[in-house]
XYZ file of C-alpha atoms in Angstrom:
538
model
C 91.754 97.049 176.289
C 93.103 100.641 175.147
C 95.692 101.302 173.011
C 97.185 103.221 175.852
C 99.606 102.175 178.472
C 98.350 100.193 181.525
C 100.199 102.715 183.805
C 100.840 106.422 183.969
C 103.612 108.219 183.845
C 104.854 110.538 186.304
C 105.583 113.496 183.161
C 107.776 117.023 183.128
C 105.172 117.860 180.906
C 105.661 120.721 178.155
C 105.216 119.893 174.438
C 106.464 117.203 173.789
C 106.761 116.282 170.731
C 107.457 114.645 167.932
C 110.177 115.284 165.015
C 108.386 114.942 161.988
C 109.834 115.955 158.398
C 108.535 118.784 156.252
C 111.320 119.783 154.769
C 111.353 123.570 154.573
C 114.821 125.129 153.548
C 116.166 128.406 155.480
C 119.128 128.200 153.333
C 119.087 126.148 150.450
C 120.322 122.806 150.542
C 122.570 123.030 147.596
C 124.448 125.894 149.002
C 127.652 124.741 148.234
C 129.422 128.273 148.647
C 132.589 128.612 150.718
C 132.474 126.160 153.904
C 134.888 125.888 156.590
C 134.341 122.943 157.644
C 136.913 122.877 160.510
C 134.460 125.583 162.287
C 132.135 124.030 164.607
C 127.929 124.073 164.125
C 127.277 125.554 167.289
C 123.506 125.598 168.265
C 121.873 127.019 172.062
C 118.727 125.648 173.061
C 117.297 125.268 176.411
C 117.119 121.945 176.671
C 115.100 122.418 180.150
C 115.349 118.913 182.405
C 117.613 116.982 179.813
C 119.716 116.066 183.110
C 117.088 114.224 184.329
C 117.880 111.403 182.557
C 115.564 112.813 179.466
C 117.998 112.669 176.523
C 116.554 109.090 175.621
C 113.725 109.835 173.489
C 113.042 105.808 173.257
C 112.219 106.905 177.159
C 111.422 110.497 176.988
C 108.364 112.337 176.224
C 110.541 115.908 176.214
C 110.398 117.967 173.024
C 114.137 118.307 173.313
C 115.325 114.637 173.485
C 113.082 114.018 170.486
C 114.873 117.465 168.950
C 118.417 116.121 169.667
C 117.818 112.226 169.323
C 117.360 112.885 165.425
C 121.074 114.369 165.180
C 121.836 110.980 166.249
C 118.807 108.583 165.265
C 117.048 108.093 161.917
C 113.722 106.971 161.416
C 111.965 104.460 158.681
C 109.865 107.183 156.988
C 110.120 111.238 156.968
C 106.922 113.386 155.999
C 107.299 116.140 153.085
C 106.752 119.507 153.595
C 103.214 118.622 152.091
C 102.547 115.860 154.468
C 103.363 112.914 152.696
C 104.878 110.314 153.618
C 108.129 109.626 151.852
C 111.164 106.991 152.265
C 114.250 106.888 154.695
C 115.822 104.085 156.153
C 112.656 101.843 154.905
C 112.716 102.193 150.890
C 108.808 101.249 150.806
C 106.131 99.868 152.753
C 102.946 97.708 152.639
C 99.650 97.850 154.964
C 97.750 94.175 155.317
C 94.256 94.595 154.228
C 92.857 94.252 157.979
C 95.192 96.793 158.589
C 97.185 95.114 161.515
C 100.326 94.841 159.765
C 102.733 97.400 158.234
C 105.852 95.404 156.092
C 109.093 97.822 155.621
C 111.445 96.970 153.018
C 114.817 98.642 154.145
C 118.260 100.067 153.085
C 120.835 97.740 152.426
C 123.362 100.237 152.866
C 123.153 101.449 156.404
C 125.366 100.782 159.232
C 125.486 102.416 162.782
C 128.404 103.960 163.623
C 129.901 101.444 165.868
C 129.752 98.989 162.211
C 126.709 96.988 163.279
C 124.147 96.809 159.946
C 121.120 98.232 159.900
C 118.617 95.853 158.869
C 115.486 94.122 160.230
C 116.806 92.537 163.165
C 117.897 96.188 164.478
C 114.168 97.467 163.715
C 112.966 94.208 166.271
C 115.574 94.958 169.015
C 114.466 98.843 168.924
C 110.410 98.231 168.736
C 111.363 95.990 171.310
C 113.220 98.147 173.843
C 110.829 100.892 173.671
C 107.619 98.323 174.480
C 110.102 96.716 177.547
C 108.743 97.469 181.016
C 112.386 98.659 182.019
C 112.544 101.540 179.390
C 109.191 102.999 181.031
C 109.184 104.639 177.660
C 106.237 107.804 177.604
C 105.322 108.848 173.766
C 107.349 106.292 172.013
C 105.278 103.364 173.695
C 101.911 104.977 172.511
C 103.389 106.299 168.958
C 103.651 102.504 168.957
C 99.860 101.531 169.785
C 100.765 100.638 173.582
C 99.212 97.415 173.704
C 98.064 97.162 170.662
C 101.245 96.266 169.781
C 102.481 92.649 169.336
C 106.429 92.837 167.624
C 108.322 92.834 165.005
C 108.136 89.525 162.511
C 111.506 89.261 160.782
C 110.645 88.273 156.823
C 114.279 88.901 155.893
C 117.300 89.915 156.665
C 116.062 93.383 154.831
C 112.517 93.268 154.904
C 110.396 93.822 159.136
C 106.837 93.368 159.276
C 105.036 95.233 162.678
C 102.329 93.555 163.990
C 99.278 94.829 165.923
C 96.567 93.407 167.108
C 94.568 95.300 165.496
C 94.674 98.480 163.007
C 96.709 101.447 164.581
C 96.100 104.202 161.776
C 98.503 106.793 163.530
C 101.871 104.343 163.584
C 102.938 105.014 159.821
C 102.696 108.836 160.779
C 104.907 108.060 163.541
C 106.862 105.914 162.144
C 108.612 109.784 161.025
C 109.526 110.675 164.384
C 112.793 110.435 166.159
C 110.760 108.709 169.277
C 110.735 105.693 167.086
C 114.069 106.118 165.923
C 117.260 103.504 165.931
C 120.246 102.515 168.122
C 122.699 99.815 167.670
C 121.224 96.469 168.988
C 124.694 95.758 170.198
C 124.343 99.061 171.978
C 120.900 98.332 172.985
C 121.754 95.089 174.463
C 124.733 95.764 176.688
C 124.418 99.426 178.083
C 120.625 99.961 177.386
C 120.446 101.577 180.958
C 123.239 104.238 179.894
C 120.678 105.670 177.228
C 119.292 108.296 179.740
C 122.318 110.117 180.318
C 123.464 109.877 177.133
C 126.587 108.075 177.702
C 128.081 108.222 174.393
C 128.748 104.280 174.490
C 125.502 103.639 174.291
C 124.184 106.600 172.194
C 125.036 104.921 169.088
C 123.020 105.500 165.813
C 122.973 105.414 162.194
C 122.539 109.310 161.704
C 124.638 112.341 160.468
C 126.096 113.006 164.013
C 128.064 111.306 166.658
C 127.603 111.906 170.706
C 131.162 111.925 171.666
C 130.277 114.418 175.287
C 127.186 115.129 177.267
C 127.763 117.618 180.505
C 124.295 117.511 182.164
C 123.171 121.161 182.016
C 126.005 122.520 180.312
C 126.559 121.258 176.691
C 126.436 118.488 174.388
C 129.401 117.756 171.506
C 129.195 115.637 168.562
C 131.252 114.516 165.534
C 130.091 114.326 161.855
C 129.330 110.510 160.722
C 131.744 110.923 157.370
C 130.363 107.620 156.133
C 126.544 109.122 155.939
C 125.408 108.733 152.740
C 121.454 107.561 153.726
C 118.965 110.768 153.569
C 115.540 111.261 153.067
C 114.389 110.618 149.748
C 114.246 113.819 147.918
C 116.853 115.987 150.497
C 119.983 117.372 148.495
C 122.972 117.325 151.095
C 125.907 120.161 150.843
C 129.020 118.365 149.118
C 130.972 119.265 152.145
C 129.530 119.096 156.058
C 131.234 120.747 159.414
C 132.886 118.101 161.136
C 131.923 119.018 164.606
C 128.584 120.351 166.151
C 128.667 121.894 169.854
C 125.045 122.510 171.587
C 125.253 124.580 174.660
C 121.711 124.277 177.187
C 121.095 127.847 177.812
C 117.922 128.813 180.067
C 117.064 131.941 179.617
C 115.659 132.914 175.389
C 117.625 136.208 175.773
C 120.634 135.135 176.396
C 120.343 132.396 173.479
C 119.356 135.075 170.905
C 122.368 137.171 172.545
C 124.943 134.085 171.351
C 123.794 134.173 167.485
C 123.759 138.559 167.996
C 127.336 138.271 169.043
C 128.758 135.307 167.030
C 129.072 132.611 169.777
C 126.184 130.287 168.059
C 124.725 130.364 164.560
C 121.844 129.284 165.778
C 119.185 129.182 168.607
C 115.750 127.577 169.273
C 112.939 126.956 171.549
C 112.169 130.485 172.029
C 109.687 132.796 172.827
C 108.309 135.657 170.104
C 109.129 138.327 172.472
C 112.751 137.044 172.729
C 113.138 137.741 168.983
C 110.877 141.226 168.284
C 113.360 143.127 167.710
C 116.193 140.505 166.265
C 117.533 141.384 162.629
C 118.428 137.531 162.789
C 116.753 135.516 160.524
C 113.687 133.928 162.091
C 112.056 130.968 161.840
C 108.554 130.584 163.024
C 106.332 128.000 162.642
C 103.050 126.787 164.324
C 102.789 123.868 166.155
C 100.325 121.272 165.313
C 98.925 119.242 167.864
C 97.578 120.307 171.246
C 97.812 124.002 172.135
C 99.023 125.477 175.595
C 96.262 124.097 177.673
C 95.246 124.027 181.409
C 94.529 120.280 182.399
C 92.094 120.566 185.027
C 91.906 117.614 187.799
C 88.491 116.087 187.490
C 89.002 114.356 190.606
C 90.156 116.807 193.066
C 87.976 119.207 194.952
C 86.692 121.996 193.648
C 87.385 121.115 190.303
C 85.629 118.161 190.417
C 82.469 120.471 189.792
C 81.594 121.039 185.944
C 80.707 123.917 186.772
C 83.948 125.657 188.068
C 85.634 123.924 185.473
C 83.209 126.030 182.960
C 83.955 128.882 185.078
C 87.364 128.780 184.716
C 87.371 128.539 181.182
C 84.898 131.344 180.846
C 86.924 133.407 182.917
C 90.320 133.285 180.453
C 90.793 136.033 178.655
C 92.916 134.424 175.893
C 93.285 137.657 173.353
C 94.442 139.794 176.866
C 96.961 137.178 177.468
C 98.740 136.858 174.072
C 98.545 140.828 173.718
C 99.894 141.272 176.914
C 102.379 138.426 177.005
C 103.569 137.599 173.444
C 102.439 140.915 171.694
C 99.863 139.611 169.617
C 102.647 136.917 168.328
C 100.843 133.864 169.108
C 96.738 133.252 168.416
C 94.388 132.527 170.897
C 92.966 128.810 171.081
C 89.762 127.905 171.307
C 89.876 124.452 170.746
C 91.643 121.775 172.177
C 93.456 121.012 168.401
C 95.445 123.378 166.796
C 94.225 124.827 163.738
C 97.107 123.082 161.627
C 96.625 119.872 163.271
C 95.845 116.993 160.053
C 92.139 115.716 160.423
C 90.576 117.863 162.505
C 88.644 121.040 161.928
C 88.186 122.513 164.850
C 90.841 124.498 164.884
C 89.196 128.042 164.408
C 86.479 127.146 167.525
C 85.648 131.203 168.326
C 87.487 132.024 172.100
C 84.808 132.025 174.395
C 84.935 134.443 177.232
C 82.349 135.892 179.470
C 83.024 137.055 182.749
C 79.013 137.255 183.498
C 78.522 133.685 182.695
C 80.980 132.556 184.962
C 79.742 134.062 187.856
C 76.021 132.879 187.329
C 77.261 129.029 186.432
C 79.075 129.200 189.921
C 76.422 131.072 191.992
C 74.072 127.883 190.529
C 76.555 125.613 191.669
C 76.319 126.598 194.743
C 79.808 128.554 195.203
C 78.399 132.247 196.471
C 80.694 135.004 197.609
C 80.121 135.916 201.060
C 79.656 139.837 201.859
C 83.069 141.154 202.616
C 85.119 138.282 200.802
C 86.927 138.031 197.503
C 86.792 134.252 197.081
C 83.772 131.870 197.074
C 82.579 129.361 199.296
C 80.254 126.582 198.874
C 79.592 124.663 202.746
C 82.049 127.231 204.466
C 84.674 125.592 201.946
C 86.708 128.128 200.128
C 87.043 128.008 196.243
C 91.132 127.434 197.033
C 92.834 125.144 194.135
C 96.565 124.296 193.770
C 97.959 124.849 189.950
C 101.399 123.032 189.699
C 104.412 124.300 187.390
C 108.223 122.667 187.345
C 110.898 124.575 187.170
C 112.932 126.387 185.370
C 110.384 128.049 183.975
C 111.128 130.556 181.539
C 109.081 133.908 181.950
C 106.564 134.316 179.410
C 104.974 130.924 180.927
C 104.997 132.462 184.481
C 103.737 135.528 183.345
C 101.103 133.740 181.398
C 99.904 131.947 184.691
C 100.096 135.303 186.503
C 97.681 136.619 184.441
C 95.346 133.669 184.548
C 95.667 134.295 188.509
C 94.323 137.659 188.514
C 91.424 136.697 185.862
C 90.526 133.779 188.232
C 90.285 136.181 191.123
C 88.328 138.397 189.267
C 85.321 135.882 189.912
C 85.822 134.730 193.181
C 88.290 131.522 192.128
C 91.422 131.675 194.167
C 94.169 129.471 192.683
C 97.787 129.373 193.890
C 100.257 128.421 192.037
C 103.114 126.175 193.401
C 106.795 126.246 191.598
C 108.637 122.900 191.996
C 111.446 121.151 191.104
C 111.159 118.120 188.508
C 111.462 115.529 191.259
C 108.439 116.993 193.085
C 106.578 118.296 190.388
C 106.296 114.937 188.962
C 105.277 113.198 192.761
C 102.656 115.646 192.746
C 101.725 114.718 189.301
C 102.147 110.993 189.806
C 99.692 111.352 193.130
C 97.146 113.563 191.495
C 97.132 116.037 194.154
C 96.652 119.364 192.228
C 93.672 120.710 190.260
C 95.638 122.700 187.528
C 99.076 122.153 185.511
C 99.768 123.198 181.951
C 101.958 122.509 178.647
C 101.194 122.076 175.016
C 102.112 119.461 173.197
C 103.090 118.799 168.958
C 101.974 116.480 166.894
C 101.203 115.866 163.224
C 98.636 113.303 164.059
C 95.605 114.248 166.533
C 95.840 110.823 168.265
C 97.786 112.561 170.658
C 94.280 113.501 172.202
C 94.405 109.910 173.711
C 97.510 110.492 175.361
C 95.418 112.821 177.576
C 91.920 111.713 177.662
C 92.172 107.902 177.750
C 91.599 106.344 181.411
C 94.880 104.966 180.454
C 96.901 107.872 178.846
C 99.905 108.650 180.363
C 99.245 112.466 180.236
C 95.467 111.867 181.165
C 96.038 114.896 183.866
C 92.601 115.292 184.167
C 92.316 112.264 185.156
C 89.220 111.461 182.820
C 87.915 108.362 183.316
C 85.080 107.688 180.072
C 84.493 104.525 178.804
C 82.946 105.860 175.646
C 85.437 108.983 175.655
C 87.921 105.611 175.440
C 86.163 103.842 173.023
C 86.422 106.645 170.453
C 89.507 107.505 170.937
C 90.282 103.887 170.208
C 88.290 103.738 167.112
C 89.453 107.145 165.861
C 92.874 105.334 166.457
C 91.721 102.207 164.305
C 90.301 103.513 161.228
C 92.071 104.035 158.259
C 89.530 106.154 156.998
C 90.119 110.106 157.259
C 86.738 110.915 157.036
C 85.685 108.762 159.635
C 88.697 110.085 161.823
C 88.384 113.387 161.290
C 84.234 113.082 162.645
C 85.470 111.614 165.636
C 88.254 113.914 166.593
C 85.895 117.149 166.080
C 83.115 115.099 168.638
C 85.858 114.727 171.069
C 86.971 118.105 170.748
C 83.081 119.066 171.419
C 83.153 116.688 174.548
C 86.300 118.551 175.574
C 84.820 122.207 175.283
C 81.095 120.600 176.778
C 82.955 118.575 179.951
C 86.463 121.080 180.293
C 88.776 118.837 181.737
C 91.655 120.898 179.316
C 91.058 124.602 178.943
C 92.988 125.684 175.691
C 95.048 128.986 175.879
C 97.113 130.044 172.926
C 98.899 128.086 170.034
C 102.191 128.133 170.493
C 104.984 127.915 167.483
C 108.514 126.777 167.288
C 110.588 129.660 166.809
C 114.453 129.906 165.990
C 116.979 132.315 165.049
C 120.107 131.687 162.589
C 123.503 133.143 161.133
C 123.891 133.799 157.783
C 126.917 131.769 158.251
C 124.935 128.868 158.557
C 124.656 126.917 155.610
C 122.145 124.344 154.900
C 119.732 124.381 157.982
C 116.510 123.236 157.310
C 113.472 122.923 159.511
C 111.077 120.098 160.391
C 107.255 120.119 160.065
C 107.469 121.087 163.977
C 109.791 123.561 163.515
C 112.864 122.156 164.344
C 115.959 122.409 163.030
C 117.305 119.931 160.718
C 120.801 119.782 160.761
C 121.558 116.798 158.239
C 123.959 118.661 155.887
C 125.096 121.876 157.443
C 128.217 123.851 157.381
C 129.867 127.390 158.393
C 130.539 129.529 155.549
């Protein structure tokens, strides 16, 4: 068996990530200046499809329920801004020699904020909820090994061993992220179901902030935790914190950079590099690891069924036009299907390949000619038509993006139309596997995220690859504890990917936010995400 899931998931794709800790100061964390802590933390992100039922991110595979579940949720381990792994709610850790079991000793000083402990027990009922069929949890069930996961063995009251059954290198990394972060277990066991929406109930954690309001596609209020006393190991918090924090969901990027311009938010995220050219904000930029902006092409459908249109296609992408033209030279080109600052991997800096020339002969040998008088191929009187799926809202760099990729397409003789649909559609579509293109990228700070989208059983396999070897190193790349053995098999799957094109890379994208200097003690994540553990208003 794989370590991924036995079924897919229908996905609102995007980058979904994972909130991992490098802690990188914007304003220094001692910053004890002035504070008024009566004034509000107010912070606009998009927050695109959180109101469809994505602010779990036990369930959720959404970069922004994993952005805004670590206001609420704390996680075992966080990773230094050098990549190390370093202690948080466990205080250290032990791997068993066949490497199937990872022992946390925790905090004895944690409580969630409805007065239920934090120990052990709590770490079973979460492992637990994510790995029940009724969450349908995405990322969290694979940051967890899928089935290669067997529980949680309570030692002592303080002390949870997790069991595999077998190794599952990539869990300690994970064990950082808010996806495997922790709600009350009384929560957990009476309004589990209310998790979605975010009822605030249910959304009960041990961390810095309380969820006291969600209004779906609107805004999202919380309350400081005043008994928080539990950070990272090595973090120096402000001696006094705001007391409340307001996040308003705000579409478009211009109008969230507007809010921090005019004083209605100190801060703003998920935004694009053209939104913030010309902003004498402070900036925050940082690129992602993990999986750049790809195209997932549809092994299975026609037309791209054919390696050799798939080849085409990539061939045809003019990657340098489209970050010139689009992000103005802010983001770099990708060339390989890992980012350049993803950990064990160094593919990174693959050169862009594009030739116009090549395309065209690799499709006139396949068969697809262009008939006198026509702009688009045909191979058996069938037209070179595919479909290319995108879900809505989308903001307009990505459109503009796939416009581009359009005309390129065209250029030699591949006509692709692009479809805009709403979430509910979009993800039938998906589910069904009746499209030949979709796109997103996705971060992570450990490149088994690959198998998320190239094992038969991944739940973002949108190529639908199906590769019994492709699975079996992905699984043993997954196993070993051995970097250098890792890091071999990631760069021959990254080959495979670039040989067989079932994911065309496009550009690496980075997390990018603006701030107030009236923000005091924001910090960012190693995704680039704010980290607002200790932050005030001067």
């Amino acid at each position: 068996m794989g370590f991924a899931k036995k079924t897919r998931k229908a996905v609102i794709a995007a980058t979904a990530a994972a909130a991992l800790f490098g802690l990188t100061a914007c304003q220094a964390a001692g910053d004890n200046a002035m504070v008024n802590t009566a004034a509000p933390v107010t912070w606009a992100i998009a927050g695109n499809n959180l109101d469809g039922g994505h602010m779990d991110p036990h369930r959720s595979q959404l970069d922004a329920s994993a952005m805004l579940g670590r206001l609420v949720l704390d996680s075992l381990t966080y990773l230094d801004e050098s990549g190390t792994l370093q202690p948080w709610l466990a205080t250290s850790w032990e791997t068993s020699a066949d490497g199937k079991k990872v022992t946390f000793k925790l905090r004895e000083d944690v409580t969630f904020t409805d007065g239920e402990k934090f120990n052990a027990a709590a770490v079973k009922a979460n492992f637990e909820h994510i790995m029940a069929a009724e969450t349908e949890s995405a990322a969290a069930n694979d940051m967890l090994g899928g089935d290669a996961f067997v529980g949680v063995n309570v030692i002592d009251e303080y002390t949870a061993e997790v069991e595999f059954n077998r190794p599952f290198a990539p869990f300690l990394t994970f064990s950082a992220n808010s996806n495997l972060g922790f709600y009350s277990p009384r929560a957990l066991a009476t309004s589990a179901d209310k998790l979605p929406a975010a009822d605030p109930a249910a959304y009960i954690g041990t961390g810095p902030w309380k969820l006291v309001e969600y209004v779906a596609g609107s805004s999202i209020k919380y309350e400081r935790n005043e008994a928080y006393t539990w950070y990272p190991e090595g973090f120096k918090p402000l001696e006094q914190n705001a007391k409340t924090l307001e996040v308003a969901l705000v579409a478009e990027d211009n109008l969230r950079v507007a809010r921090v311009s005019n004083g209605e938010a100190l801060l703003a995220s998920e935004l694009s590099p053209v939104a913030v050219e010309n902003s004498n904000l402070s900036v925050h930029k940082t690129p992602a690891p993990g999986m750049p902006y790809s195209l997932y092409v549809n092994t299975t459908q026609f037309g791209s069924d054919d390696k050799a249109v798939r080849k085409a296609l990539a061939l045809s992408v003019d990657r340098e036009a489209i970050v010139d033209a689009v992000f103005g030279g802010s983001y770099d080109a990708a060339g390989a299907v890992f980012s350049p600052s993803t950990p064990l991997t160094t593919v990174g800096d693959t050169a862009v390949q594009h030739d116009v020339t090549a395309a065209a002969k690799l499709l006139d040998e396949a068969g697809w000619k262009l008939p006198e008088g026509k702009e688009i191929r045909e191979k058996d009187g069938k037209p070179l038509t595919l479909s290319y799926i995108s879900w809505t809202p989308r903001s307009e760099d990505k459109q503009a993006v796939t416009d581009l990729l359009v005309d390129q397409w065209r250029a030699v003789g591949i006509e692709v139309k692009n479809e805009l649909l709403e979430p509910g559609d979009y993800n039938e579509r998906y589910g069904a596997g009746t499209f030949n293109l979709t796109d997103w990228a996705y971060g992570s700070t450990d490149p088994d995220i690959l198998r998320n989208h190239l094992h038969s059983e991944g739940f973002q396999n949108a190529s639908f690859v199906k590769n019994s070897e492709i699975d079996a190193k992905l699984e043993a790349a997954a196993a070993s504890s051995d970097d250098a053995e890792r890091t071999k098999l990631y760069d021959e799957l990254a080959a495979w990917v670039q040989t067989e094109t079932p994911i065309i890379p496009v550009y690496t994208p980075a997390a990018i936010s603006v701030s107030s200097d009236k923000l005091v003690g924001l910090h960012y994540d190693a995704n680039g995400w704010p980290l607002l553990l200790s932050v005030a208003v001067k």
